[in-house]
């Protein structure tokens, strides 16, 4: 059973537009939700993360929105740029637990 | 970038042969992880280590073994490689559980 479900699988956005990637989880014990960005030939790199005590976290053009009751969280990329073209993964884990569960990834292509 | 080196970066081998992948870190982090990345599946945890000689299974551990004889090195072994183990393998490290994981650049393994 997939612990974290991510959508869409791929996304095409025009430069300057907003990219939105969604994730849903099942385990209500999860309390840490990071997003990773991966470029071809590289490992995933932490982009931004949130804990469920807040509903939103913003870092520059990247925002995580968190809906605890719906067990959903999403990544918003404002003013998307061609350099944002990459694969994005959401993940979830719980405190004092060594395992992260990753979504299946979203390949973002920002058109110039 | 976190000091994580994976070797080899690419390997092609035949079914039935043993294969060992190495992850070396210079960050002195306690926790180390091995993931595999396959299209449509995101990253799936194979094994992890929470200290020297302390390891545990992840969600896709069958056919894999690990060893950690010193803090900086975490080895992943495929005792008898099968074609289903063709994948990209990533090592990750973290200082504590439920904290950001930092990834290496991966090993692309092809089993013919």
PDB file of C-alpha atoms in Angstrom, chain B residues 8-83:
ATOM      1  CA  UNK B   8      30.702   3.119  -8.562  1.00  0.00           C
ATOM      2  CA  UNK B   9      28.502   5.684 -10.363  1.00  0.00           C
ATOM      3  CA  UNK B  10      27.628   3.220 -13.107  1.00  0.00           C
ATOM      4  CA  UNK B  11      27.812  -0.543 -13.277  1.00  0.00           C
ATOM      5  CA  UNK B  12      26.699  -3.179 -15.750  1.00  0.00           C
ATOM      6  CA  UNK B  13      26.770  -6.779 -14.639  1.00  0.00           C
ATOM      7  CA  UNK B  14      25.186 -10.134 -15.366  1.00  0.00           C
ATOM      8  CA  UNK B  15      22.404 -11.983 -13.625  1.00  0.00           C
ATOM      9  CA  UNK B  16      23.639 -14.157 -10.772  1.00  0.00           C
ATOM     10  CA  UNK B  17      26.775 -12.169  -9.992  1.00  0.00           C
ATOM     11  CA  UNK B  18      27.371 -10.493  -6.637  1.00  0.00           C
ATOM     12  CA  UNK B  19      27.417  -6.696  -6.587  1.00  0.00           C
ATOM     13  CA  UNK B  20      28.486  -4.301  -3.844  1.00  0.00           C
ATOM     14  CA  UNK B  21      27.736  -0.596  -3.836  1.00  0.00           C
ATOM     15  CA  UNK B  22      29.518   1.761  -1.492  1.00  0.00           C
ATOM     16  CA  UNK B  23      28.382   4.924   0.234  1.00  0.00           C
ATOM     17  CA  UNK B  24      30.993   7.059   1.951  1.00  0.00           C
ATOM     18  CA  UNK B  25      30.198  10.143   4.051  1.00  0.00           C
ATOM     19  CA  UNK B  26      32.400  12.780   5.605  1.00  0.00           C
ATOM     20  CA  UNK B  27      29.652  14.389   7.748  1.00  0.00           C
ATOM     21  CA  UNK B  28      29.867  11.984  10.708  1.00  0.00           C
ATOM     22  CA  UNK B  29      26.079  11.504  10.545  1.00  0.00           C
ATOM     23  CA  UNK B  30      24.704   8.626  12.532  1.00  0.00           C
ATOM     24  CA  UNK B  31      21.955   7.569  10.112  1.00  0.00           C
ATOM     25  CA  UNK B  32      22.544   6.183   6.635  1.00  0.00           C
ATOM     26  CA  UNK B  33      20.017   4.867   4.124  1.00  0.00           C
ATOM     27  CA  UNK B  34      19.884   2.977   0.864  1.00  0.00           C
ATOM     28  CA  UNK B  35      17.031   3.666  -1.567  1.00  0.00           C
ATOM     29  CA  UNK B  36      16.217   2.499  -5.032  1.00  0.00           C
ATOM     30  CA  UNK B  37      14.531   4.761  -7.551  1.00  0.00           C
ATOM     31  CA  UNK B  38      12.339   3.351 -10.293  1.00  0.00           C
ATOM     32  CA  UNK B  39       9.914   5.127 -12.644  1.00  0.00           C
ATOM     33  CA  UNK B  40       6.464   5.387 -11.098  1.00  0.00           C
ATOM     34  CA  UNK B  41       7.668   4.310  -7.670  1.00  0.00           C
ATOM     35  CA  UNK B  42       9.632   7.273  -6.429  1.00  0.00           C
ATOM     36  CA  UNK B  43      12.225   6.330  -3.834  1.00  0.00           C
ATOM     37  CA  UNK B  44      11.812   3.148  -1.851  1.00  0.00           C
ATOM     38  CA  UNK B  45      13.841   2.342   1.238  1.00  0.00           C
ATOM     39  CA  UNK B  46      15.925  -0.835   1.048  1.00  0.00           C
ATOM     40  CA  UNK B  47      17.856  -0.813   4.330  1.00  0.00           C
ATOM     41  CA  UNK B  48      19.048   1.762   6.793  1.00  0.00           C
ATOM     42  CA  UNK B  49      21.602   2.032   9.568  1.00  0.00           C
ATOM     43  CA  UNK B  50      21.315   3.861  12.861  1.00  0.00           C
ATOM     44  CA  UNK B  51      24.900   3.296  13.952  1.00  0.00           C
ATOM     45  CA  UNK B  52      27.960   1.131  13.422  1.00  0.00           C
ATOM     46  CA  UNK B  53      26.795  -2.470  13.029  1.00  0.00           C
ATOM     47  CA  UNK B  54      23.175  -1.393  13.627  1.00  0.00           C
ATOM     48  CA  UNK B  55      20.970  -1.917  10.592  1.00  0.00           C
ATOM     49  CA  UNK B  56      17.341  -2.608   9.820  1.00  0.00           C
ATOM     50  CA  UNK B  57      15.151  -3.468   6.842  1.00  0.00           C
ATOM     51  CA  UNK B  58      13.166  -1.080   4.727  1.00  0.00           C
ATOM     52  CA  UNK B  59      10.155  -1.786   2.539  1.00  0.00           C
ATOM     53  CA  UNK B  60      12.018  -3.527  -0.321  1.00  0.00           C
ATOM     54  CA  UNK B  61      14.831  -5.405   1.435  1.00  0.00           C
ATOM     55  CA  UNK B  62      14.462  -8.836  -0.196  1.00  0.00           C
ATOM     56  CA  UNK B  63      17.594  -9.765  -2.162  1.00  0.00           C
ATOM     57  CA  UNK B  64      19.735  -7.102  -0.488  1.00  0.00           C
ATOM     58  CA  UNK B  65      22.057  -7.054   2.491  1.00  0.00           C
ATOM     59  CA  UNK B  66      23.997  -4.219   4.099  1.00  0.00           C
ATOM     60  CA  UNK B  67      26.947  -3.715   6.371  1.00  0.00           C
ATOM     61  CA  UNK B  68      28.319  -0.795   8.333  1.00  0.00           C
ATOM     62  CA  UNK B  69      31.654  -1.464   9.989  1.00  0.00           C
ATOM     63  CA  UNK B  70      32.520   2.214  10.526  1.00  0.00           C
ATOM     64  CA  UNK B  71      30.562   5.447  10.722  1.00  0.00           C
ATOM     65  CA  UNK B  72      31.550   6.757   7.307  1.00  0.00           C
ATOM     66  CA  UNK B  73      30.842   3.679   5.157  1.00  0.00           C
ATOM     67  CA  UNK B  74      27.589   1.891   4.355  1.00  0.00           C
ATOM     68  CA  UNK B  75      27.722  -0.994   1.880  1.00  0.00           C
ATOM     69  CA  UNK B  76      24.822  -2.452  -0.078  1.00  0.00           C
ATOM     70  CA  UNK B  77      25.269  -5.982  -1.447  1.00  0.00           C
ATOM     71  CA  UNK B  78      23.225  -7.871  -3.994  1.00  0.00           C
ATOM     72  CA  UNK B  79      24.268 -11.453  -3.297  1.00  0.00           C
ATOM     73  CA  UNK B  80      22.995 -12.771  -6.631  1.00  0.00           C
ATOM     74  CA  UNK B  81      21.826  -9.972  -8.872  1.00  0.00           C
ATOM     75  CA  UNK B  82      18.569 -10.315 -10.809  1.00  0.00           C
ATOM     76  CA  UNK B  83      17.224  -8.209 -13.670  1.00  0.00           C
TER      77      UNK B  83
END
